[in-house]
PDB file of C-alpha atoms in Angstrom:
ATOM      1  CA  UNK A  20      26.356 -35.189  -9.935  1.00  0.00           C
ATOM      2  CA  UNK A  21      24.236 -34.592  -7.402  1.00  0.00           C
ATOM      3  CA  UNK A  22      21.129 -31.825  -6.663  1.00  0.00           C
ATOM      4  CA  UNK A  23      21.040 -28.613  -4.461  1.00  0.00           C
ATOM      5  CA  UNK A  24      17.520 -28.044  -3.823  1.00  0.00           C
ATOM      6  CA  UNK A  25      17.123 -24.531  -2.566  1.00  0.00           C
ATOM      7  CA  UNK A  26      13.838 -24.278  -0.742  1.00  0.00           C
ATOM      8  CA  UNK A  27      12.249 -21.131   0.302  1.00  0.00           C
ATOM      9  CA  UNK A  28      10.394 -20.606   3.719  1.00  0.00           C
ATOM     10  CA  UNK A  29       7.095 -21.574   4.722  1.00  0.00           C
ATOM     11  CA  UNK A  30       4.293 -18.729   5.200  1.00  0.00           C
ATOM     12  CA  UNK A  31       5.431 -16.723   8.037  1.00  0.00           C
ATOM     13  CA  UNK A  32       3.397 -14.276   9.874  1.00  0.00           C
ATOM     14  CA  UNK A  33       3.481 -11.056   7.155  1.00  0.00           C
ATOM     15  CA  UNK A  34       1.769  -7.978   8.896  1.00  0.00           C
ATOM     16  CA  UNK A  35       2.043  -9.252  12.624  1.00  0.00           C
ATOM     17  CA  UNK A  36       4.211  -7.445  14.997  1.00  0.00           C
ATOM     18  CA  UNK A  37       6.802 -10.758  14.354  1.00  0.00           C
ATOM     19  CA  UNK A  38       6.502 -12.027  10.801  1.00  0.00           C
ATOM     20  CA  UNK A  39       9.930 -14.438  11.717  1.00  0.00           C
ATOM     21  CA  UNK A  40       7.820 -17.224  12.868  1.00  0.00           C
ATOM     22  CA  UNK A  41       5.440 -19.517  10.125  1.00  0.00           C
ATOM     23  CA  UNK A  42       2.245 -19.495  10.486  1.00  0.00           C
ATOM     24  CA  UNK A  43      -0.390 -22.693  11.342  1.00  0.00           C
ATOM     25  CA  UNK A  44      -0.189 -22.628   7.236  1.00  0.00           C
ATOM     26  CA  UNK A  45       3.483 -22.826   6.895  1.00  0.00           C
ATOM     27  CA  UNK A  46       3.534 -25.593   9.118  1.00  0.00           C
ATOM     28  CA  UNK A  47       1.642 -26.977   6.813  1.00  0.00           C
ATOM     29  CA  UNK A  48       3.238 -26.309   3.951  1.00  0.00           C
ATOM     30  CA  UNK A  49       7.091 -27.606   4.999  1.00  0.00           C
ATOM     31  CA  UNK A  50       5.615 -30.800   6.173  1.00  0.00           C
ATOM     32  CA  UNK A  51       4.098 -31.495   3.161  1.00  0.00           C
ATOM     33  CA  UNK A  52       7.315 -30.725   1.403  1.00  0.00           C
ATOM     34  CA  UNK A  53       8.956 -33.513   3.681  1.00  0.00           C
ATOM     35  CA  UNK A  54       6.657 -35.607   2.737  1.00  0.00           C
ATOM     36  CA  UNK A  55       6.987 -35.310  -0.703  1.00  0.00           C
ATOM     37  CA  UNK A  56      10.908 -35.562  -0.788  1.00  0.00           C
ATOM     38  CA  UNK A  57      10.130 -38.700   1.091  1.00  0.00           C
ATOM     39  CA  UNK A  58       7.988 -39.986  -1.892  1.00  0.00           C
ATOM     40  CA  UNK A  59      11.187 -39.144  -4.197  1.00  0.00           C
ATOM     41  CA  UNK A  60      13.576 -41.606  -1.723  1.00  0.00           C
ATOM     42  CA  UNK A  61      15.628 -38.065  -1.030  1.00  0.00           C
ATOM     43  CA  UNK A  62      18.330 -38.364   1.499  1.00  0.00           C
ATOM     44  CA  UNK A  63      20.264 -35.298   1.887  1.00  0.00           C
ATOM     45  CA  UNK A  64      24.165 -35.461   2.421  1.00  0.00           C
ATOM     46  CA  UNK A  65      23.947 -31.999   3.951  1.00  0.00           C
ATOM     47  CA  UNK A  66      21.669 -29.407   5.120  1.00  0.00           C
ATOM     48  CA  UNK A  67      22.351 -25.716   5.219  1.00  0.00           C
ATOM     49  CA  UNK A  68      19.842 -22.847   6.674  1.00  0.00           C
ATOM     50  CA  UNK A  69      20.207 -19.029   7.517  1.00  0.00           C
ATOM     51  CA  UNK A  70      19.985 -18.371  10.950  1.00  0.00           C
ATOM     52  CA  UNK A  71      16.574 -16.698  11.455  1.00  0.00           C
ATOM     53  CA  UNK A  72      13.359 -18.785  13.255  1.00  0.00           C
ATOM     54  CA  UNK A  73      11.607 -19.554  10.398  1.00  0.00           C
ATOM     55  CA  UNK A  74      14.409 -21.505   8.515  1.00  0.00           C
ATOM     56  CA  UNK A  75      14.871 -23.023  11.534  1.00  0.00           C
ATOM     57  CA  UNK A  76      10.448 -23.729  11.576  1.00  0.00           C
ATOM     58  CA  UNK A  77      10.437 -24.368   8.034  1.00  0.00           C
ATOM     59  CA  UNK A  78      13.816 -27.246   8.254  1.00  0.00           C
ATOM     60  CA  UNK A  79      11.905 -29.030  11.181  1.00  0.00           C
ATOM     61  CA  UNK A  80       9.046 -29.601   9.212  1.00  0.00           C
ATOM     62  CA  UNK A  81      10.864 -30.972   6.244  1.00  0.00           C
ATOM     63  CA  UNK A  82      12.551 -33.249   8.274  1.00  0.00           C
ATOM     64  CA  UNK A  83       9.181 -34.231  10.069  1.00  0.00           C
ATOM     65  CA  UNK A  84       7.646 -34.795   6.690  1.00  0.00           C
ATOM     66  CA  UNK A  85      10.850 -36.460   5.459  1.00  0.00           C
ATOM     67  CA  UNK A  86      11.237 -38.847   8.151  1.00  0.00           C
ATOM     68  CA  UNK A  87      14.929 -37.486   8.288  1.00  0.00           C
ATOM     69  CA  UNK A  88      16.716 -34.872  10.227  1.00  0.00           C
ATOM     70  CA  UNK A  89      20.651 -33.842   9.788  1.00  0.00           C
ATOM     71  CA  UNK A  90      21.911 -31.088  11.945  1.00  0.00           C
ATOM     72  CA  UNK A  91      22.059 -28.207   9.894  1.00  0.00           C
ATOM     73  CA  UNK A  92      24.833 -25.789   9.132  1.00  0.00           C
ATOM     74  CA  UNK A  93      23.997 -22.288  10.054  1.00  0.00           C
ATOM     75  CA  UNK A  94      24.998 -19.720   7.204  1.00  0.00           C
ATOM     76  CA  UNK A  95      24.379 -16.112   8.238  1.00  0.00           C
ATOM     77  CA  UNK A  96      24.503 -15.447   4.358  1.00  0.00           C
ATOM     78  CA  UNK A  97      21.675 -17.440   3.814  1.00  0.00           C
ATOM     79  CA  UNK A  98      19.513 -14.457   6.194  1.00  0.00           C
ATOM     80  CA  UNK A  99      16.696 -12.018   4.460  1.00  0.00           C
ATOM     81  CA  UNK A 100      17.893  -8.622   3.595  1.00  0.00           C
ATOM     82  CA  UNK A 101      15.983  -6.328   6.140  1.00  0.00           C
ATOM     83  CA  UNK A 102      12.978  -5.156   3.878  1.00  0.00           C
ATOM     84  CA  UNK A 103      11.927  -1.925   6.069  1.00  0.00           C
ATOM     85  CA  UNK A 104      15.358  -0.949   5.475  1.00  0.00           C
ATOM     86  CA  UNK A 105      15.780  -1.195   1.682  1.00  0.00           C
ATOM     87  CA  UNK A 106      12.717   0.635   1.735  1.00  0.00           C
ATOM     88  CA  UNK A 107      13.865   3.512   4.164  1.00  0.00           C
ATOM     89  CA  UNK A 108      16.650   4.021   1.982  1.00  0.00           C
ATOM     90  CA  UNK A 109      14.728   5.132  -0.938  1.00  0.00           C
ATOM     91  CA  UNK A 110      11.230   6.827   0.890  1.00  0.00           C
ATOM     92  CA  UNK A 111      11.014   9.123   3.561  1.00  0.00           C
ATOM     93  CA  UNK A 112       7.286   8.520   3.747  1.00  0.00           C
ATOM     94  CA  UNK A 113       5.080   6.980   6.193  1.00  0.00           C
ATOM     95  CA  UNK A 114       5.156   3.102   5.683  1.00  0.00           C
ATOM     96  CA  UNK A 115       1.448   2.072   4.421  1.00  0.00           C
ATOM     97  CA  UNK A 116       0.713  -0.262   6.682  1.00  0.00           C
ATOM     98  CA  UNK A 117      -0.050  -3.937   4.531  1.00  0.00           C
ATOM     99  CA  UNK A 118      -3.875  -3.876   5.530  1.00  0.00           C
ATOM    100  CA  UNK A 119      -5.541  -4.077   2.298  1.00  0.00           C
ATOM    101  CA  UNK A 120      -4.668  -5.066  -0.985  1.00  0.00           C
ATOM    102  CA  UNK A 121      -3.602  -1.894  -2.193  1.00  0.00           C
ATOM    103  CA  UNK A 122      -1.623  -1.011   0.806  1.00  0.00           C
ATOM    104  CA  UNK A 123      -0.210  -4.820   0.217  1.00  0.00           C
ATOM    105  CA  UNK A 124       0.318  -3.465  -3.827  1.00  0.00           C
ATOM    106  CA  UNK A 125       2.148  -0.320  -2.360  1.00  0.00           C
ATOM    107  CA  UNK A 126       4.330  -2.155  -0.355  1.00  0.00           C
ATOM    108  CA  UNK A 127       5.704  -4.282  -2.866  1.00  0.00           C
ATOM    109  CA  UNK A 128       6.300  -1.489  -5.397  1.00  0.00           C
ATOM    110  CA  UNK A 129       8.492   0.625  -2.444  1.00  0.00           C
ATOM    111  CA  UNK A 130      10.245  -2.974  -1.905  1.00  0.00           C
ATOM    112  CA  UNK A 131      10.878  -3.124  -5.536  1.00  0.00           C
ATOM    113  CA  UNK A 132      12.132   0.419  -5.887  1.00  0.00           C
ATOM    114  CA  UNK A 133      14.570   0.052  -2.658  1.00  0.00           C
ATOM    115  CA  UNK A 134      16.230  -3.670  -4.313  1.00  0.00           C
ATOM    116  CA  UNK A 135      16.788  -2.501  -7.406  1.00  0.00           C
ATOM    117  CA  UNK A 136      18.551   0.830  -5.825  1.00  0.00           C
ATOM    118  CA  UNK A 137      20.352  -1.384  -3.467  1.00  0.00           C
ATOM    119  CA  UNK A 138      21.979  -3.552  -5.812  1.00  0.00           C
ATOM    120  CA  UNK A 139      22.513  -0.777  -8.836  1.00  0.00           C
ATOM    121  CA  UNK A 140      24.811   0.859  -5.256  1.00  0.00           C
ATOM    122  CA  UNK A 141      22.082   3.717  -5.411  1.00  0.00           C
ATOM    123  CA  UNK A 142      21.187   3.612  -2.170  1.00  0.00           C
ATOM    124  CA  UNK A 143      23.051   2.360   1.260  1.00  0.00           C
ATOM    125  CA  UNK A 144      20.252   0.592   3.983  1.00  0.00           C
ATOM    126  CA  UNK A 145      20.616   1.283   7.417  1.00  0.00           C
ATOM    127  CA  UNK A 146      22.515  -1.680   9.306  1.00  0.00           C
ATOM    128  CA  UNK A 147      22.393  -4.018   6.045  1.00  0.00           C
ATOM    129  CA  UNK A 148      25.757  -5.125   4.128  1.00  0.00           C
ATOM    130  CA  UNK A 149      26.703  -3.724   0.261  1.00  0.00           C
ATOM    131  CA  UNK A 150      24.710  -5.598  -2.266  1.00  0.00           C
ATOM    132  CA  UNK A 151      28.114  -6.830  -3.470  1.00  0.00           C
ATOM    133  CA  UNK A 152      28.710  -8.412   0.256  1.00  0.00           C
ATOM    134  CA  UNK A 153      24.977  -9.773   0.769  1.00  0.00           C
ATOM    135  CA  UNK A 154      25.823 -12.319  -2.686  1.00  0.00           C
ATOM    136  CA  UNK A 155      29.077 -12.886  -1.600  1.00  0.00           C
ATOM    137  CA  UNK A 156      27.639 -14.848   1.495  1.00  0.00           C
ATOM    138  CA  UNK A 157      25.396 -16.189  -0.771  1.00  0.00           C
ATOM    139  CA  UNK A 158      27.932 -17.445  -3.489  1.00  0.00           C
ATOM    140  CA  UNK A 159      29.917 -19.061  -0.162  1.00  0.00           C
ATOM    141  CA  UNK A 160      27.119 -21.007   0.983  1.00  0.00           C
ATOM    142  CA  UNK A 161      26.736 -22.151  -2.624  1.00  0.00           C
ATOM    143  CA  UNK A 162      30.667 -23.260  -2.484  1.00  0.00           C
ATOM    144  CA  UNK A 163      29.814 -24.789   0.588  1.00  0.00           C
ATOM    145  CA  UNK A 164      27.066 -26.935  -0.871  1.00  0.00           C
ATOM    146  CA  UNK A 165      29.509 -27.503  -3.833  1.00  0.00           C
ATOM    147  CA  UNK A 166      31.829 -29.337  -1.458  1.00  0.00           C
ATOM    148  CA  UNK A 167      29.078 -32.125  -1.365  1.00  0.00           C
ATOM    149  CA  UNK A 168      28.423 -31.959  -5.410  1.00  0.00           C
ATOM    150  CA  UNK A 169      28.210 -35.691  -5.248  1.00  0.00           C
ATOM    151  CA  UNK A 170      25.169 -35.837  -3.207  1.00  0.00           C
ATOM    152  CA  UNK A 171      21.875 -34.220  -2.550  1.00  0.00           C
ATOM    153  CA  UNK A 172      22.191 -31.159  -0.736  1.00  0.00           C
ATOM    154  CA  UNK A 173      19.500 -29.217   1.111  1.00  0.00           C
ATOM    155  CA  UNK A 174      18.990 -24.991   1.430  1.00  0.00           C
ATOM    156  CA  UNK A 175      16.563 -23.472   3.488  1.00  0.00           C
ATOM    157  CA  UNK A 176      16.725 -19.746   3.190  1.00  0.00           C
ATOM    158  CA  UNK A 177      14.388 -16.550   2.127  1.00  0.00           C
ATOM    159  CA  UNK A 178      13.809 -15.215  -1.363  1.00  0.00           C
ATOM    160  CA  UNK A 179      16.293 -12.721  -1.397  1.00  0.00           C
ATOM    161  CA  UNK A 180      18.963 -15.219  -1.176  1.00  0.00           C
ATOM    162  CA  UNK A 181      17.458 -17.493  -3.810  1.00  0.00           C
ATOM    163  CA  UNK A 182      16.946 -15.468  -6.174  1.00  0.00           C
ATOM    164  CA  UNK A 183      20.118 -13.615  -5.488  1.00  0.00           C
ATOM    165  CA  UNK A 184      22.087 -17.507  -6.046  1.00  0.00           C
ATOM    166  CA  UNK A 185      19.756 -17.806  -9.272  1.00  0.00           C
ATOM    167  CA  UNK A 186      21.112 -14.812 -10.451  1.00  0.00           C
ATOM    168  CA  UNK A 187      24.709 -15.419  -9.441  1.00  0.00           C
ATOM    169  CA  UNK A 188      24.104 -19.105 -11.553  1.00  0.00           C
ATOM    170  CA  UNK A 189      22.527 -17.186 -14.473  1.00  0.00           C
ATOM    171  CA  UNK A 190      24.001 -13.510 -14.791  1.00  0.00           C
ATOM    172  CA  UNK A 191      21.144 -11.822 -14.166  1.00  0.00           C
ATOM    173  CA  UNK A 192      20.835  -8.146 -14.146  1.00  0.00           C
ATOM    174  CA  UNK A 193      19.538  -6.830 -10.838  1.00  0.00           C
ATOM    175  CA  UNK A 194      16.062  -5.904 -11.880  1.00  0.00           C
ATOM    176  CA  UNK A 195      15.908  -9.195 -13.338  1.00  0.00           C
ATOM    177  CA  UNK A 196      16.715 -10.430  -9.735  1.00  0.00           C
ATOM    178  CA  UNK A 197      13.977  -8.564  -8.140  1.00  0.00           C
ATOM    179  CA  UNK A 198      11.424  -9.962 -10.447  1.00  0.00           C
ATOM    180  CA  UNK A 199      12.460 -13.602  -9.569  1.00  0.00           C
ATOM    181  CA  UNK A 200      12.601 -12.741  -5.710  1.00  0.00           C
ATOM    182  CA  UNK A 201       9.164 -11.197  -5.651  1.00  0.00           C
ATOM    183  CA  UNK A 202       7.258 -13.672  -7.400  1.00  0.00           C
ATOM    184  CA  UNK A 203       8.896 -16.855  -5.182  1.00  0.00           C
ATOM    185  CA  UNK A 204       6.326 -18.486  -3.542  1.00  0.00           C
ATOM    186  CA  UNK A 205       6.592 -20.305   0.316  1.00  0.00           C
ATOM    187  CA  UNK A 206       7.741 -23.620   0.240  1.00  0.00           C
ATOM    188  CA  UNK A 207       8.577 -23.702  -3.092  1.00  0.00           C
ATOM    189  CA  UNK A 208      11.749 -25.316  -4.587  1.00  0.00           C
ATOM    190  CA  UNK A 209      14.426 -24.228  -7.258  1.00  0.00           C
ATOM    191  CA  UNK A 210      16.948 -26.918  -8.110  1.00  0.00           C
ATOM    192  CA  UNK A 211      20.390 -26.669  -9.247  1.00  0.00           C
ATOM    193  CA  UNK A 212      22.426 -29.584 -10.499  1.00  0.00           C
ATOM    194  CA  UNK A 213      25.798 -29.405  -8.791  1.00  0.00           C
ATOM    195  CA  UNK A 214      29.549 -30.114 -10.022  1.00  0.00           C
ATOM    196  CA  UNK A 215      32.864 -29.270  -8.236  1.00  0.00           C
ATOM    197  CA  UNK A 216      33.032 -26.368 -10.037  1.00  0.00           C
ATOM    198  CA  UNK A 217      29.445 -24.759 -11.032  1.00  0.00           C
ATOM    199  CA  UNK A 218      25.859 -24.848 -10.402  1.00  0.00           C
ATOM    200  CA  UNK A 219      23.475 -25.035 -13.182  1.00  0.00           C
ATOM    201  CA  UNK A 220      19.792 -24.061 -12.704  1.00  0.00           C
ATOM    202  CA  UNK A 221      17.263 -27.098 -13.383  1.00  0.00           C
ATOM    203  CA  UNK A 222      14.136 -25.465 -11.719  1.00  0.00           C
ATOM    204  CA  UNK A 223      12.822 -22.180 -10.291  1.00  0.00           C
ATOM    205  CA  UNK A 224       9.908 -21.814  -7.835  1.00  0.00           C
ATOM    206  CA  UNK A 225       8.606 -25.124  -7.976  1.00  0.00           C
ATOM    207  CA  UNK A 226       5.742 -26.369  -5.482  1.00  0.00           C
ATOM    208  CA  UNK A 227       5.318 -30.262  -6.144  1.00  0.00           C
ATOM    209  CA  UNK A 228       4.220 -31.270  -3.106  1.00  0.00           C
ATOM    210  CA  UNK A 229       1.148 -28.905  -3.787  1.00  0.00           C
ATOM    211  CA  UNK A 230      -0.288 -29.701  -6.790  1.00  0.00           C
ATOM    212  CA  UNK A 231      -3.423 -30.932  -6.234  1.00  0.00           C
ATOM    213  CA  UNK A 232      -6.798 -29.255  -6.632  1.00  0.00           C
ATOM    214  CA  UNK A 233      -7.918 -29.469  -2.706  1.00  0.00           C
ATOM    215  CA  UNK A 234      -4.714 -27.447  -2.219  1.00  0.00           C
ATOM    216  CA  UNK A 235      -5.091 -24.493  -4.112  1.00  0.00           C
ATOM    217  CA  UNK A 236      -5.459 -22.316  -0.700  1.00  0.00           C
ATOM    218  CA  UNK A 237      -2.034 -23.574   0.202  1.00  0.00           C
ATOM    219  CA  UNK A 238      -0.432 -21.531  -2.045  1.00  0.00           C
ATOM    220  CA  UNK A 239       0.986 -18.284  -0.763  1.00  0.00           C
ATOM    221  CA  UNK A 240       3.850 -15.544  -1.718  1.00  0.00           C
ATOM    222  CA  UNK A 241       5.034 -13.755   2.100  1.00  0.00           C
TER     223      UNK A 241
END
């Protein structure tokens, strides 16, 4: 059996007029990744990535760090849910801009409200898929990866989809989903062990390559 490792994006540029692009930090971060894979002998049969810029930033500098680059397989499933959206859906209000920590707070309770709406089919986003679609291109880029269950298999997407595949895996109610996909951290790694037929979860929200003490600042959740 082999290992899907599902790894979440670097820091990207939150409260910027384009937060798709990583930050000097995220850089960072996906390199150091790389390099750690490359301290485990990894070599990935396959990679797959969503389409947006920073899974494309956050793939590079894996494969810089890993001394390894496969062209990767571009999965529109594997793209963010559009968060101003899910949030529009469920508050006509003006949209505290993240500025200070409890405009930061604020925005992540309206985010929570306008998931868990979104997948209960309470609410319908402007421009974004059914909640039932958005897994469903999730659970194919998970049979895609399944196609390659003998070998170590790389995913480089956004926390909506990885928690949304965790919770496909386990069952999970959709608050329970929401819970998992705002506390996943950039960089980090949840690992499935693979079969033709299933995925089973082995980690969640792992960040190996930054444990160490001088590294604390590294650590970072948008």
């Amino acid at each position: 059996m082999g290992t899907l490792y599902l790894v979440r994006h670097g820091q990207a540029s939150f409260g910027s007029h384009d937060y798709d692009r990583l930050s000097e930090l995220g850089h960072r971060q996906c390199r150091a990744l790389g390099e750690h894979f490359r301290s485990m002998n990894l070599r990935f049969g396959a990679v797959l990535t969503g389409s947006l810029r920073r899974h494309r930033e956050t793939y590079e500098g894996i494969a810089q760090g890993l001394g390894q680059r496969l062209e990767p397989e571009i999965w529109r499933g594997l793209d963010e849910y559009d968060p101003e959206a899910v949030v529009r859906a469920v508050y006509s209000g003006e949209l505290p801009k993240p500025d200070s920590p409890e405009a930061v707070r604020q925005h992540f309770r309206l985010l929570r409200d306008g998931l868990v709406a979104w997948m209960q089919t309470r609410s319908e986003p402007a421009g974004m898929p059914t909640f039932h679609d958005f897994a469903a291109g999730v659970g194919a880029a998970l049979a895609r990866a399944r196609e390659r269950a003998d070998e170590d298999v790389l995913i480089v997407s956004s926390g909506g989809p990885i928690s949304t595949a965790v919770g496909l895996v386990l069952g999970l109610a959709p608050e329970a989903v929401v819970d998992l996909n705002l506390r996943i951290r950039n960089s980090a790694v949840t690992e499935f062990i693979a079969n033709p037929k299933r995925h089973s979860l082995l980690s969640f929200n792992s960040l190996p390559h930054l444990h160490k003490p001088e590294l604390a600042d590294w650590v970072t959740y948008a």
